[in-house]
Amino acid sequence: MSKLINSSFLIPLLPLSFSLLIAILVFSFNRTMNRLSKPVSFLLINSILASTLYSVYLFYKHVNGKVDIQPFLLFNSDFLISFRLDEPSEILLIISGIIALALMLLSYIKLPRNKGYVMYLTSVCSFFGLLFLYVLSTYSTDLFLLAFKSDLS
């Protein structure tokens, strides 16, 4: 069980790393990357799909807990990254992953593959990667539970 929760950092890391890689390639080889819109779409959609499927797997395994990643020094400050994985955060990850997949698949089907298409998909993928990161943060589910409790009362 601890191996599953320790690998939960992959959920936001996959979309963020793929979108960062594609963004670097777009800025480096703009014309070539815009011609490769189908493989880029395939990579970005599959990164969101893998994160969503891993969230579903964690939800069905009932994995709960908190993960603290070792503190690191950045700009003379210590940063501690911690993720909290529980049922509300897993549900939010699944819902936002399904929304991201629907948006990216509809964009792939309906939008013409013009000059800004690759950067659009990259920005959508990075947005949802950051959303996954926010959902896994230790404070986001507290806000979600607080809103949910206020609706019940």
PDB file of C-alpha atoms in Angstrom:
ATOM      1  CA  MET A   1       0.000   0.000   0.000  1.00  0.00           C
ATOM      2  CA  SER A   2       2.846   2.391   0.768  1.00  0.00           C
ATOM      3  CA  LYS A   3       4.315   1.876  -2.709  1.00  0.00           C
ATOM      4  CA  LEU A   4       1.039   2.993  -4.271  1.00  0.00           C
ATOM      5  CA  ILE A   5       0.767   6.121  -2.185  1.00  0.00           C
ATOM      6  CA  ASN A   6       4.446   6.965  -2.685  1.00  0.00           C
ATOM      7  CA  SER A   7       3.960   6.832  -6.443  1.00  0.00           C
ATOM      8  CA  SER A   8       0.987   9.213  -6.360  1.00  0.00           C
ATOM      9  CA  PHE A   9       3.296  12.048  -7.408  1.00  0.00           C
ATOM     10  CA  LEU A  10       3.097  10.561 -10.924  1.00  0.00           C
ATOM     11  CA  ILE A  11      -0.478  11.843 -11.316  1.00  0.00           C
ATOM     12  CA  PRO A  12       0.481  15.520 -11.769  1.00  0.00           C
ATOM     13  CA  LEU A  13       4.016  14.739 -12.953  1.00  0.00           C
ATOM     14  CA  LEU A  14       3.011  12.955 -16.177  1.00  0.00           C
ATOM     15  CA  PRO A  15       0.962  15.791 -17.754  1.00  0.00           C
ATOM     16  CA  LEU A  16       3.341  18.470 -16.499  1.00  0.00           C
ATOM     17  CA  SER A  17       6.466  16.745 -17.782  1.00  0.00           C
ATOM     18  CA  PHE A  18       4.989  15.943 -21.196  1.00  0.00           C
ATOM     19  CA  SER A  19       3.623  19.462 -21.623  1.00  0.00           C
ATOM     20  CA  LEU A  20       6.973  20.947 -20.585  1.00  0.00           C
ATOM     21  CA  LEU A  21       8.787  18.705 -23.069  1.00  0.00           C
ATOM     22  CA  ILE A  22       6.415  19.637 -25.899  1.00  0.00           C
ATOM     23  CA  ALA A  23       6.631  23.354 -25.002  1.00  0.00           C
ATOM     24  CA  ILE A  24      10.428  23.237 -25.178  1.00  0.00           C
ATOM     25  CA  LEU A  25      10.234  21.457 -28.520  1.00  0.00           C
ATOM     26  CA  VAL A  26       7.685  23.958 -29.863  1.00  0.00           C
ATOM     27  CA  PHE A  27       9.891  26.899 -28.932  1.00  0.00           C
ATOM     28  CA  SER A  28      12.962  25.176 -30.372  1.00  0.00           C
ATOM     29  CA  PHE A  29      11.480  23.705 -33.566  1.00  0.00           C
ATOM     30  CA  ASN A  30       8.315  25.715 -34.153  1.00  0.00           C
ATOM     31  CA  ARG A  31       7.552  24.818 -37.763  1.00  0.00           C
ATOM     32  CA  THR A  32       8.379  21.120 -37.363  1.00  0.00           C
ATOM     33  CA  MET A  33       6.353  20.685 -34.175  1.00  0.00           C
ATOM     34  CA  ASN A  34       3.302  22.367 -35.690  1.00  0.00           C
ATOM     35  CA  ARG A  35       3.439  19.815 -38.501  1.00  0.00           C
ATOM     36  CA  LEU A  36       3.546  16.980 -35.957  1.00  0.00           C
ATOM     37  CA  SER A  37       0.213  17.857 -34.374  1.00  0.00           C
ATOM     38  CA  LYS A  38      -1.168  14.297 -34.379  1.00  0.00           C
ATOM     39  CA  PRO A  39       1.735  12.651 -32.484  1.00  0.00           C
ATOM     40  CA  VAL A  40       1.849  15.583 -30.068  1.00  0.00           C
ATOM     41  CA  SER A  41      -1.894  15.222 -29.447  1.00  0.00           C
ATOM     42  CA  PHE A  42      -1.428  11.495 -28.905  1.00  0.00           C
ATOM     43  CA  LEU A  43       1.302  12.054 -26.296  1.00  0.00           C
ATOM     44  CA  LEU A  44      -0.557  14.756 -24.390  1.00  0.00           C
ATOM     45  CA  ILE A  45      -3.902  12.943 -24.378  1.00  0.00           C
ATOM     46  CA  ASN A  46      -2.222   9.739 -23.223  1.00  0.00           C
ATOM     47  CA  SER A  47      -0.475  11.537 -20.368  1.00  0.00           C
ATOM     48  CA  ILE A  48      -3.836  12.777 -19.078  1.00  0.00           C
ATOM     49  CA  LEU A  49      -5.346   9.330 -19.671  1.00  0.00           C
ATOM     50  CA  ALA A  50      -2.581   7.604 -17.703  1.00  0.00           C
ATOM     51  CA  SER A  51      -3.012  10.015 -14.789  1.00  0.00           C
ATOM     52  CA  THR A  52      -6.762   9.532 -14.772  1.00  0.00           C
ATOM     53  CA  LEU A  53      -6.526   5.744 -14.961  1.00  0.00           C
ATOM     54  CA  TYR A  54      -3.993   5.709 -12.132  1.00  0.00           C
ATOM     55  CA  SER A  55      -6.381   7.868 -10.073  1.00  0.00           C
ATOM     56  CA  VAL A  56      -9.188   5.389 -10.746  1.00  0.00           C
ATOM     57  CA  TYR A  57      -6.895   2.522  -9.711  1.00  0.00           C
ATOM     58  CA  LEU A  58      -6.007   4.285  -6.458  1.00  0.00           C
ATOM     59  CA  PHE A  59      -9.684   4.990  -5.813  1.00  0.00           C
ATOM     60  CA  TYR A  60     -10.690   1.359  -6.207  1.00  0.00           C
ATOM     61  CA  LYS A  61      -7.786   0.181  -4.035  1.00  0.00           C
ATOM     62  CA  HIS A  62      -8.937   2.625  -1.299  1.00  0.00           C
ATOM     63  CA  VAL A  63      -5.480   4.136  -0.916  1.00  0.00           C
ATOM     64  CA  ASN A  64      -5.436   6.865   1.724  1.00  0.00           C
ATOM     65  CA  GLY A  65      -2.612   8.725   3.366  1.00  0.00           C
ATOM     66  CA  LYS A  66      -0.126  11.537   3.179  1.00  0.00           C
ATOM     67  CA  VAL A  67       3.152  11.631   1.271  1.00  0.00           C
ATOM     68  CA  ASP A  68       5.952  13.983   2.216  1.00  0.00           C
ATOM     69  CA  ILE A  69       8.678  14.463  -0.350  1.00  0.00           C
ATOM     70  CA  GLN A  70      12.081  15.357   1.044  1.00  0.00           C
ATOM     71  CA  PRO A  71      12.590  19.094   1.584  1.00  0.00           C
ATOM     72  CA  PHE A  72      14.723  20.859  -0.970  1.00  0.00           C
ATOM     73  CA  LEU A  73      16.456  24.211  -1.012  1.00  0.00           C
ATOM     74  CA  LEU A  74      15.250  26.761  -3.561  1.00  0.00           C
ATOM     75  CA  PHE A  75      16.104  30.473  -3.429  1.00  0.00           C
ATOM     76  CA  ASN A  76      17.505  30.095   0.114  1.00  0.00           C
ATOM     77  CA  SER A  77      14.232  28.637   1.389  1.00  0.00           C
ATOM     78  CA  ASP A  78      13.344  25.089   2.295  1.00  0.00           C
ATOM     79  CA  PHE A  79      10.340  23.689   0.457  1.00  0.00           C
ATOM     80  CA  LEU A  80       8.457  20.627   1.597  1.00  0.00           C
ATOM     81  CA  ILE A  81       6.068  19.101  -0.911  1.00  0.00           C
ATOM     82  CA  SER A  82       3.343  16.976   0.589  1.00  0.00           C
ATOM     83  CA  PHE A  83       0.428  15.202  -1.047  1.00  0.00           C
ATOM     84  CA  ARG A  84      -2.681  13.981   0.691  1.00  0.00           C
ATOM     85  CA  LEU A  85      -4.560  11.202  -0.986  1.00  0.00           C
ATOM     86  CA  ASP A  86      -8.042  10.458   0.278  1.00  0.00           C
ATOM     87  CA  GLU A  87     -11.457   9.712  -1.172  1.00  0.00           C
ATOM     88  CA  PRO A  88     -12.530  13.315  -1.965  1.00  0.00           C
ATOM     89  CA  SER A  89      -9.218  14.100  -3.660  1.00  0.00           C
ATOM     90  CA  GLU A  90      -9.394  10.883  -5.688  1.00  0.00           C
ATOM     91  CA  ILE A  91     -12.921  11.711  -6.810  1.00  0.00           C
ATOM     92  CA  LEU A  92     -11.822  15.223  -7.821  1.00  0.00           C
ATOM     93  CA  LEU A  93      -8.858  13.778  -9.721  1.00  0.00           C
ATOM     94  CA  ILE A  94     -11.125  11.404 -11.631  1.00  0.00           C
ATOM     95  CA  ILE A  95     -13.687  14.096 -12.460  1.00  0.00           C
ATOM     96  CA  SER A  96     -11.086  16.619 -13.595  1.00  0.00           C
ATOM     97  CA  GLY A  97      -9.298  13.910 -15.610  1.00  0.00           C
ATOM     98  CA  ILE A  98     -12.510  13.001 -17.418  1.00  0.00           C
ATOM     99  CA  ILE A  99     -13.176  16.672 -18.147  1.00  0.00           C
ATOM    100  CA  ALA A 100      -9.618  17.086 -19.448  1.00  0.00           C
ATOM    101  CA  LEU A 101      -9.935  14.023 -21.674  1.00  0.00           C
ATOM    102  CA  ALA A 102     -13.269  15.206 -23.060  1.00  0.00           C
ATOM    103  CA  LEU A 103     -11.892  18.683 -23.774  1.00  0.00           C
ATOM    104  CA  MET A 104      -8.729  17.406 -25.428  1.00  0.00           C
ATOM    105  CA  LEU A 105     -10.522  14.765 -27.515  1.00  0.00           C
ATOM    106  CA  LEU A 106     -13.114  17.282 -28.695  1.00  0.00           C
ATOM    107  CA  SER A 107     -10.319  19.707 -29.533  1.00  0.00           C
ATOM    108  CA  TYR A 108      -8.536  16.974 -31.478  1.00  0.00           C
ATOM    109  CA  ILE A 109     -11.683  16.135 -33.442  1.00  0.00           C
ATOM    110  CA  LYS A 110     -13.178  19.584 -34.042  1.00  0.00           C
ATOM    111  CA  LEU A 111     -10.336  22.107 -34.195  1.00  0.00           C
ATOM    112  CA  PRO A 112      -8.334  22.703 -37.344  1.00  0.00           C
ATOM    113  CA  ARG A 113      -4.645  22.004 -36.904  1.00  0.00           C
ATOM    114  CA  ASN A 114      -3.390  25.498 -37.548  1.00  0.00           C
ATOM    115  CA  LYS A 115      -0.343  27.242 -36.167  1.00  0.00           C
ATOM    116  CA  GLY A 116      -1.462  27.574 -32.517  1.00  0.00           C
ATOM    117  CA  TYR A 117      -3.011  24.119 -32.122  1.00  0.00           C
ATOM    118  CA  VAL A 118       0.024  22.402 -30.570  1.00  0.00           C
ATOM    119  CA  MET A 119       0.581  25.197 -28.062  1.00  0.00           C
ATOM    120  CA  TYR A 120      -3.135  25.176 -27.202  1.00  0.00           C
ATOM    121  CA  LEU A 121      -3.075  21.458 -26.377  1.00  0.00           C
ATOM    122  CA  THR A 122       0.163  21.914 -24.446  1.00  0.00           C
ATOM    123  CA  SER A 123      -1.350  24.679 -22.344  1.00  0.00           C
ATOM    124  CA  VAL A 124      -4.509  22.638 -21.692  1.00  0.00           C
ATOM    125  CA  CYS A 125      -2.409  19.665 -20.601  1.00  0.00           C
ATOM    126  CA  SER A 126      -0.238  21.791 -18.322  1.00  0.00           C
ATOM    127  CA  PHE A 127      -3.327  23.454 -16.821  1.00  0.00           C
ATOM    128  CA  PHE A 128      -4.819  20.105 -15.906  1.00  0.00           C
ATOM    129  CA  GLY A 129      -1.449  18.911 -14.592  1.00  0.00           C
ATOM    130  CA  LEU A 130      -1.391  21.919 -12.286  1.00  0.00           C
ATOM    131  CA  LEU A 131      -4.998  21.195 -11.342  1.00  0.00           C
ATOM    132  CA  PHE A 132      -4.006  17.634 -10.431  1.00  0.00           C
ATOM    133  CA  LEU A 133      -1.190  19.066  -8.335  1.00  0.00           C
ATOM    134  CA  TYR A 134      -3.602  21.415  -6.577  1.00  0.00           C
ATOM    135  CA  VAL A 135      -6.084  18.638  -5.869  1.00  0.00           C
ATOM    136  CA  LEU A 136      -3.343  16.494  -4.341  1.00  0.00           C
ATOM    137  CA  SER A 137      -2.027  19.340  -2.195  1.00  0.00           C
ATOM    138  CA  THR A 138      -2.786  19.083   1.483  1.00  0.00           C
ATOM    139  CA  TYR A 139      -4.993  22.176   1.624  1.00  0.00           C
ATOM    140  CA  SER A 140      -7.297  21.732  -1.374  1.00  0.00           C
ATOM    141  CA  THR A 141      -9.315  18.854   0.055  1.00  0.00           C
ATOM    142  CA  ASP A 142      -9.822  20.788   3.290  1.00  0.00           C
ATOM    143  CA  LEU A 143     -11.499  23.525   1.254  1.00  0.00           C
ATOM    144  CA  PHE A 144     -13.549  20.923  -0.645  1.00  0.00           C
ATOM    145  CA  LEU A 145     -14.691  19.223   2.579  1.00  0.00           C
ATOM    146  CA  LEU A 146     -15.528  22.563   4.160  1.00  0.00           C
ATOM    147  CA  ALA A 147     -17.732  23.495   1.190  1.00  0.00           C
ATOM    148  CA  PHE A 148     -19.303  20.035   1.192  1.00  0.00           C
ATOM    149  CA  LYS A 149     -20.091  20.209   4.929  1.00  0.00           C
ATOM    150  CA  SER A 150     -21.628  23.672   4.584  1.00  0.00           C
ATOM    151  CA  ASP A 151     -23.965  22.364   1.850  1.00  0.00           C
ATOM    152  CA  LEU A 152     -25.119  19.539   4.116  1.00  0.00           C
ATOM    153  CA  SER A 153     -26.039  21.805   7.007  1.00  0.00           C
TER     154      SER A 153
END
